[in-house]
GROMACS .gro file of N, CA and C in nm:
model
  300
    1MET      N    1  -5.851  -9.128  20.750
    1MET     CA    2  -5.992  -9.079  20.723
    1MET      C    3  -6.038  -9.155  20.590
    2ALA      N    4  -6.155  -9.119  20.648
    2ALA     CA    5  -6.273  -9.196  20.543
    2ALA      C    6  -6.309  -9.099  20.383
    3PHE      N    7  -6.345  -9.125  20.330
    3PHE     CA    8  -6.406  -9.055  20.155
    3PHE      C    9  -6.564  -9.014  20.231
    4TRP      N   10  -6.586  -9.076  20.314
    4TRP     CA   11  -6.717  -8.983  20.356
    4TRP      C   12  -6.728  -8.950  20.487
    5ARG      N   13  -6.822  -8.876  20.530
    5ARG     CA   14  -6.877  -8.834  20.703
    5ARG      C   15  -7.000  -8.802  20.724
    6ALA      N   16  -7.091  -8.852  20.795
    6ALA     CA   17  -7.214  -8.840  20.844
    6ALA      C   18  -7.221  -8.712  20.891
    7GLU      N   19  -7.328  -8.616  20.861
    7GLU     CA   20  -7.347  -8.498  20.914
    7GLU      C   21  -7.542  -8.493  20.967
    8SER      N   22  -7.534  -8.387  20.997
    8SER     CA   23  -7.669  -8.355  21.048
    8SER      C   24  -7.784  -8.407  21.002
    9THR      N   25  -7.806  -8.378  20.814
    9THR     CA   26  -7.863  -8.407  20.754
    9THR      C   27  -7.864  -8.504  20.638
   10GLY      N   28  -7.723  -8.563  20.683
   10GLY     CA   29  -7.748  -8.688  20.584
   10GLY      C   30  -7.562  -8.711  20.589
   11VAL      N   31  -7.507  -8.764  20.458
   11VAL     CA   32  -7.360  -8.757  20.481
   11VAL      C   33  -7.291  -8.680  20.370
   12ALA      N   34  -7.149  -8.626  20.369
   12ALA     CA   35  -7.100  -8.577  20.265
   12ALA      C   36  -6.988  -8.677  20.220
   13VAL      N   37  -7.003  -8.684  20.083
   13VAL     CA   38  -6.920  -8.751  20.021
   13VAL      C   39  -6.783  -8.694  19.930
   14ARG      N   40  -6.661  -8.756  19.935
   14ARG     CA   41  -6.540  -8.704  19.889
   14ARG      C   42  -6.550  -8.757  19.768
   15VAL      N   43  -6.515  -8.674  19.628
   15VAL     CA   44  -6.521  -8.779  19.511
   15VAL      C   45  -6.418  -8.710  19.430
   16LYS      N   46  -6.371  -8.788  19.312
   16LYS     CA   47  -6.314  -8.708  19.225
   16LYS      C   48  -6.361  -8.763  19.088
   17VAL      N   49  -6.411  -8.602  19.019
   17VAL     CA   50  -6.481  -8.689  18.914
   17VAL      C   51  -6.410  -8.673  18.775
   18GLN      N   52  -6.449  -8.785  18.676
   18GLN     CA   53  -6.355  -8.791  18.548
   18GLN      C   54  -6.481  -8.770  18.451
   19PRO      N   55  -6.446  -8.623  18.372
   19PRO     CA   56  -6.587  -8.591  18.272
   19PRO      C   57  -6.492  -8.632  18.156
   20LYS      N   58  -6.621  -8.692  18.069
   20LYS     CA   59  -6.597  -8.697  17.954
   20LYS      C   60  -6.519  -8.872  17.930
   21ALA      N   61  -6.573  -8.956  18.043
   21ALA     CA   62  -6.517  -9.065  18.037
   21ALA      C   63  -6.562  -9.183  17.925
   22ARG      N   64  -6.466  -9.259  17.894
   22ARG     CA   65  -6.522  -9.362  17.771
   22ARG      C   66  -6.626  -9.492  17.861
   23ARG      N   67  -6.598  -9.524  17.972
   23ARG     CA   68  -6.669  -9.602  18.043
   23ARG      C   69  -6.725  -9.500  18.175
   24PRO      N   70  -6.815  -9.447  18.182
   24PRO     CA   71  -6.893  -9.406  18.291
   24PRO      C   72  -6.943  -9.492  18.410
   25GLY      N   73  -6.903  -9.500  18.534
   25GLY     CA   74  -6.927  -9.542  18.628
   25GLY      C   75  -6.809  -9.505  18.755
   26LEU      N   76  -6.889  -9.607  18.864
   26LEU     CA   77  -6.766  -9.599  19.009
   26LEU      C   78  -6.651  -9.655  19.007
   27GLY      N   79  -6.521  -9.572  19.015
   27GLY     CA   80  -6.407  -9.668  19.017
   27GLY      C   81  -6.344  -9.699  19.150
   28GLY      N   82  -6.415  -9.710  19.260
   28GLY     CA   83  -6.355  -9.741  19.399
   28GLY      C   84  -6.303  -9.625  19.435
   29VAL      N   85  -6.254  -9.663  19.542
   29VAL     CA   86  -6.168  -9.532  19.644
   29VAL      C   87  -6.021  -9.521  19.623
   30LYS      N   88  -6.023  -9.373  19.567
   30LYS     CA   89  -5.849  -9.355  19.529
   30LYS      C   90  -5.787  -9.250  19.615
   31PRO      N   91  -5.670  -9.300  19.666
   31PRO     CA   92  -5.574  -9.197  19.741
   31PRO      C   93  -5.558  -9.082  19.673
   32ALA      N   94  -5.559  -8.983  19.728
   32ALA     CA   95  -5.549  -8.793  19.682
   32ALA      C   96  -5.446  -8.738  19.800
   33ALA      N   97  -5.403  -8.608  19.731
   33ALA     CA   98  -5.321  -8.549  19.823
   33ALA      C   99  -5.377  -8.531  19.969
   34ASP      N  100  -5.494  -8.500  19.985
   34ASP     CA  101  -5.580  -8.457  20.063
   34ASP      C  102  -5.654  -8.577  20.142
   35GLY      N  103  -5.633  -8.711  20.093
   35GLY     CA  104  -5.713  -8.786  20.152
   35GLY      C  105  -5.798  -8.866  20.046
   36PRO      N  106  -5.827  -8.997  20.120
   36PRO     CA  107  -5.930  -9.069  19.981
   36PRO      C  108  -6.002  -9.008  19.944
   37ARG      N  109  -6.067  -9.035  19.790
   37ARG     CA  110  -6.173  -8.996  19.734
   37ARG      C  111  -6.233  -9.112  19.659
   38LEU      N  112  -6.372  -9.132  19.617
   38LEU     CA  113  -6.458  -9.190  19.558
   38LEU      C  114  -6.456  -9.147  19.424
   39ALA      N  115  -6.381  -9.249  19.310
   39ALA     CA  116  -6.359  -9.236  19.201
   39ALA      C  117  -6.483  -9.254  19.101
   40LEU      N  118  -6.524  -9.092  19.028
   40LEU     CA  119  -6.662  -9.120  18.979
   40LEU      C  120  -6.656  -9.065  18.849
   41ALA      N  121  -6.678  -9.151  18.738
   41ALA     CA  122  -6.660  -9.101  18.594
   41ALA      C  123  -6.793  -9.112  18.514
   42VAL      N  124  -6.805  -9.024  18.429
   42VAL     CA  125  -6.906  -8.967  18.372
   42VAL      C  126  -6.877  -8.910  18.253
   43ALA      N  127  -6.976  -8.933  18.132
   43ALA     CA  128  -6.936  -8.950  18.030
   43ALA      C  129  -6.971  -8.776  17.980
   44GLU      N  130  -7.028  -8.719  18.053
   44GLU     CA  131  -7.078  -8.557  18.021
   44GLU      C  132  -6.954  -8.450  18.014
   45ALA      N  133  -6.968  -8.384  17.942
   45ALA     CA  134  -6.822  -8.291  17.937
   45ALA      C  135  -6.889  -8.158  18.067
   46PRO      N  136  -6.755  -8.113  18.124
   46PRO     CA  137  -6.794  -8.010  18.222
   46PRO      C  138  -6.792  -7.863  18.182
   47GLU      N  139  -6.959  -7.882  18.146
   47GLU     CA  140  -6.985  -7.753  18.034
   47GLU      C  141  -7.104  -7.746  18.120
   48ASP      N  142  -7.128  -7.600  18.134
   48ASP     CA  143  -7.270  -7.560  18.203
   48ASP      C  144  -7.336  -7.666  18.292
   49GLY      N  145  -7.228  -7.685  18.385
   49GLY     CA  146  -7.276  -7.817  18.503
   49GLY      C  147  -7.328  -7.929  18.461
   50ARG      N  148  -7.309  -7.990  18.332
   50ARG     CA  149  -7.369  -8.107  18.305
   50ARG      C  150  -7.256  -8.208  18.360
   51ALA      N  151  -7.152  -8.190  18.390
   51ALA     CA  152  -7.072  -8.275  18.455
   51ALA      C  153  -7.131  -8.289  18.609
   52ASN      N  154  -7.134  -8.176  18.666
   52ASN     CA  155  -7.154  -8.190  18.753
   52ASN      C  156  -7.299  -8.265  18.843
   53ARG      N  157  -7.423  -8.238  18.744
   53ARG     CA  158  -7.548  -8.311  18.713
   53ARG      C  159  -7.518  -8.477  18.722
   54ALA      N  160  -7.438  -8.491  18.608
   54ALA     CA  161  -7.469  -8.664  18.587
   54ALA      C  162  -7.365  -8.713  18.692
   55ALA      N  163  -7.279  -8.676  18.791
   55ALA     CA  164  -7.210  -8.696  18.891
   55ALA      C  165  -7.286  -8.742  19.045
   56CYS      N  166  -7.376  -8.614  19.036
   56CYS     CA  167  -7.489  -8.641  19.146
   56CYS      C  168  -7.590  -8.736  19.078
   57ALA      N  169  -7.610  -8.741  18.984
   57ALA     CA  170  -7.729  -8.861  18.944
   57ALA      C  171  -7.664  -8.995  18.926
   58ALA      N  172  -7.531  -9.019  18.917
   58ALA     CA  173  -7.438  -9.130  18.938
   58ALA      C  174  -7.452  -9.199  19.058
   59LEU      N  175  -7.385  -9.125  19.172
   59LEU     CA  176  -7.392  -9.137  19.297
   59LEU      C  177  -7.540  -9.158  19.343
   60ALA      N  178  -7.620  -9.089  19.322
   60ALA     CA  179  -7.779  -9.100  19.335
   60ALA      C  180  -7.840  -9.284  19.329
   61ALA      N  181  -7.787  -9.320  19.204
   61ALA     CA  182  -7.821  -9.403  19.133
   61ALA      C  183  -7.754  -9.542  19.241
   62ALA      N  184  -7.636  -9.514  19.240
   62ALA     CA  185  -7.545  -9.594  19.348
   62ALA      C  186  -7.610  -9.647  19.469
   63LEU      N  187  -7.665  -9.520  19.515
   63LEU     CA  188  -7.663  -9.515  19.682
   63LEU      C  189  -7.863  -9.550  19.650
   64GLY      N  190  -7.896  -9.608  19.555
   64GLY     CA  191  -8.050  -9.612  19.586
   64GLY      C  192  -8.133  -9.483  19.654
   65VAL      N  193  -8.114  -9.343  19.621
   65VAL     CA  194  -8.177  -9.255  19.674
   65VAL      C  195  -8.216  -9.144  19.529
   66ALA      N  196  -8.295  -9.041  19.584
   66ALA     CA  197  -8.356  -8.976  19.467
   66ALA      C  198  -8.218  -8.893  19.402
   67ALA      N  199  -8.241  -8.860  19.261
   67ALA     CA  200  -8.151  -8.758  19.229
   67ALA      C  201  -8.107  -8.598  19.296
   68SER      N  202  -8.256  -8.570  19.370
   68SER     CA  203  -8.234  -8.476  19.419
   68SER      C  204  -8.210  -8.432  19.556
   69ALA      N  205  -8.133  -8.570  19.618
   69ALA     CA  206  -8.113  -8.568  19.722
   69ALA      C  207  -7.947  -8.579  19.744
   70VAL      N  208  -7.853  -8.524  19.620
   70VAL     CA  209  -7.748  -8.531  19.617
   70VAL      C  210  -7.728  -8.403  19.527
   71GLU      N  211  -7.617  -8.334  19.636
   71GLU     CA  212  -7.614  -8.191  19.519
   71GLU      C  213  -7.460  -8.173  19.561
   72VAL      N  214  -7.403  -8.064  19.471
   72VAL     CA  215  -7.259  -8.046  19.505
   72VAL      C  216  -7.222  -7.921  19.613
   73ALA      N  217  -7.171  -7.983  19.736
   73ALA     CA  218  -7.189  -7.901  19.837
   73ALA      C  219  -7.003  -7.807  19.846
   74GLN      N  220  -6.911  -7.855  19.750
   74GLN     CA  221  -6.802  -7.796  19.753
   74GLN      C  222  -6.718  -7.830  19.599
   75GLY      N  223  -6.640  -7.755  19.526
   75GLY     CA  224  -6.572  -7.781  19.426
   75GLY      C  225  -6.676  -7.785  19.301
   76GLY      N  226  -6.738  -7.720  19.295
   76GLY     CA  227  -6.840  -7.713  19.176
   76GLY      C  228  -6.762  -7.686  19.047
   77THR      N  229  -6.671  -7.624  19.035
   77THR     CA  230  -6.567  -7.612  18.919
   77THR      C  231  -6.420  -7.709  18.919
   78SER      N  232  -6.403  -7.778  19.069
   78SER     CA  233  -6.278  -7.867  19.007
   78SER      C  234  -6.344  -7.999  18.985
   79ARG      N  235  -6.251  -8.107  18.951
   79ARG     CA  236  -6.264  -8.255  18.953
   79ARG      C  237  -6.295  -8.273  19.097
   80GLU      N  238  -6.213  -8.236  19.209
   80GLU     CA  239  -6.212  -8.287  19.312
   80GLU      C  240  -6.359  -8.191  19.409
   81LYS      N  241  -6.460  -8.278  19.418
   81LYS     CA  242  -6.574  -8.215  19.496
   81LYS      C  243  -6.596  -8.291  19.627
   82THR      N  244  -6.694  -8.236  19.691
   82THR     CA  245  -6.770  -8.299  19.809
   82THR      C  246  -6.920  -8.314  19.797
   83LEU      N  247  -7.001  -8.400  19.726
   83LEU     CA  248  -7.142  -8.413  19.733
   83LEU      C  249  -7.176  -8.452  19.850
   84ARG      N  250  -7.302  -8.367  19.913
   84ARG     CA  251  -7.384  -8.395  19.979
   84ARG      C  252  -7.518  -8.463  19.967
   85VAL      N  253  -7.533  -8.560  20.025
   85VAL     CA  254  -7.632  -8.669  20.030
   85VAL      C  255  -7.714  -8.625  20.147
   86THR      N  256  -7.843  -8.600  20.119
   86THR     CA  257  -7.915  -8.605  20.221
   86THR      C  258  -8.025  -8.717  20.239
   87GLY      N  259  -8.031  -8.784  20.362
   87GLY     CA  260  -8.090  -8.873  20.413
   87GLY      C  261  -8.039  -8.939  20.528
   88ASP      N  262  -8.074  -9.050  20.579
   88ASP     CA  263  -8.032  -9.120  20.696
   88ASP      C  264  -7.900  -9.167  20.715
   89ALA      N  265  -7.764  -9.135  20.756
   89ALA     CA  266  -7.628  -9.124  20.787
   89ALA      C  267  -7.667  -9.298  20.809
   90ALA      N  268  -7.716  -9.372  20.912
   90ALA     CA  269  -7.708  -9.489  20.958
   90ALA      C  270  -7.729  -9.594  20.847
   91LEU      N  271  -7.818  -9.565  20.733
   91LEU     CA  272  -7.844  -9.627  20.626
   91LEU      C  273  -7.761  -9.599  20.529
   92LEU      N  274  -7.695  -9.449  20.480
   92LEU     CA  275  -7.643  -9.444  20.372
   92LEU      C  276  -7.481  -9.508  20.435
   93GLY      N  277  -7.441  -9.508  20.534
   93GLY     CA  278  -7.291  -9.534  20.561
   93GLY      C  279  -7.270  -9.666  20.473
   94PRO      N  280  -7.321  -9.775  20.524
   94PRO     CA  281  -7.290  -9.911  20.479
   94PRO      C  282  -7.294  -9.907  20.348
   95ARG      N  283  -7.394  -9.834  20.258
   95ARG     CA  284  -7.423  -9.849  20.120
   95ARG      C  285  -7.288  -9.816  20.085
   96LEU      N  286  -7.245  -9.680  20.143
   96LEU     CA  287  -7.117  -9.616  20.090
   96LEU      C  288  -6.976  -9.710  20.083
   97GLU      N  289  -6.977  -9.758  20.199
   97GLU     CA  290  -6.901  -9.875  20.230
   97GLU      C  291  -6.858  -9.990  20.135
   98ALA      N  292  -6.990 -10.031  20.086
   98ALA     CA  293  -7.010 -10.122  20.005
   98ALA      C  294  -6.966 -10.079  19.850
   99LEU      N  295  -6.944  -9.958  19.834
   99LEU     CA  296  -6.907  -9.894  19.672
   99LEU      C  297  -6.751  -9.892  19.715
  100ALA      N  298  -6.678  -9.905  19.771
  100ALA     CA  299  -6.543  -9.889  19.805
  100ALA      C  300  -6.506 -10.011  19.784
   0.00000   0.00000   0.00000
């Protein structure tokens, strides 16, 4: 099972977000109980959706897409989320694999 999957409008990426991290950034693919997830650390606290917005912005920057192209699809109040990235899955797939 991969940490991302192609969809009709882009890709869905399974992530585990660590809010209030000392060192924000991507941490590679980590195993989870329900399959692998991309580890993503953000400096923002999980209040008023700030950590969610920071996670979307960090993934957008890593993939080279606009921040508006990334949204939380599932798990808005959980650390384990699914982020949806709008775009061409054929282009985004190799970029995601490079992050792993």
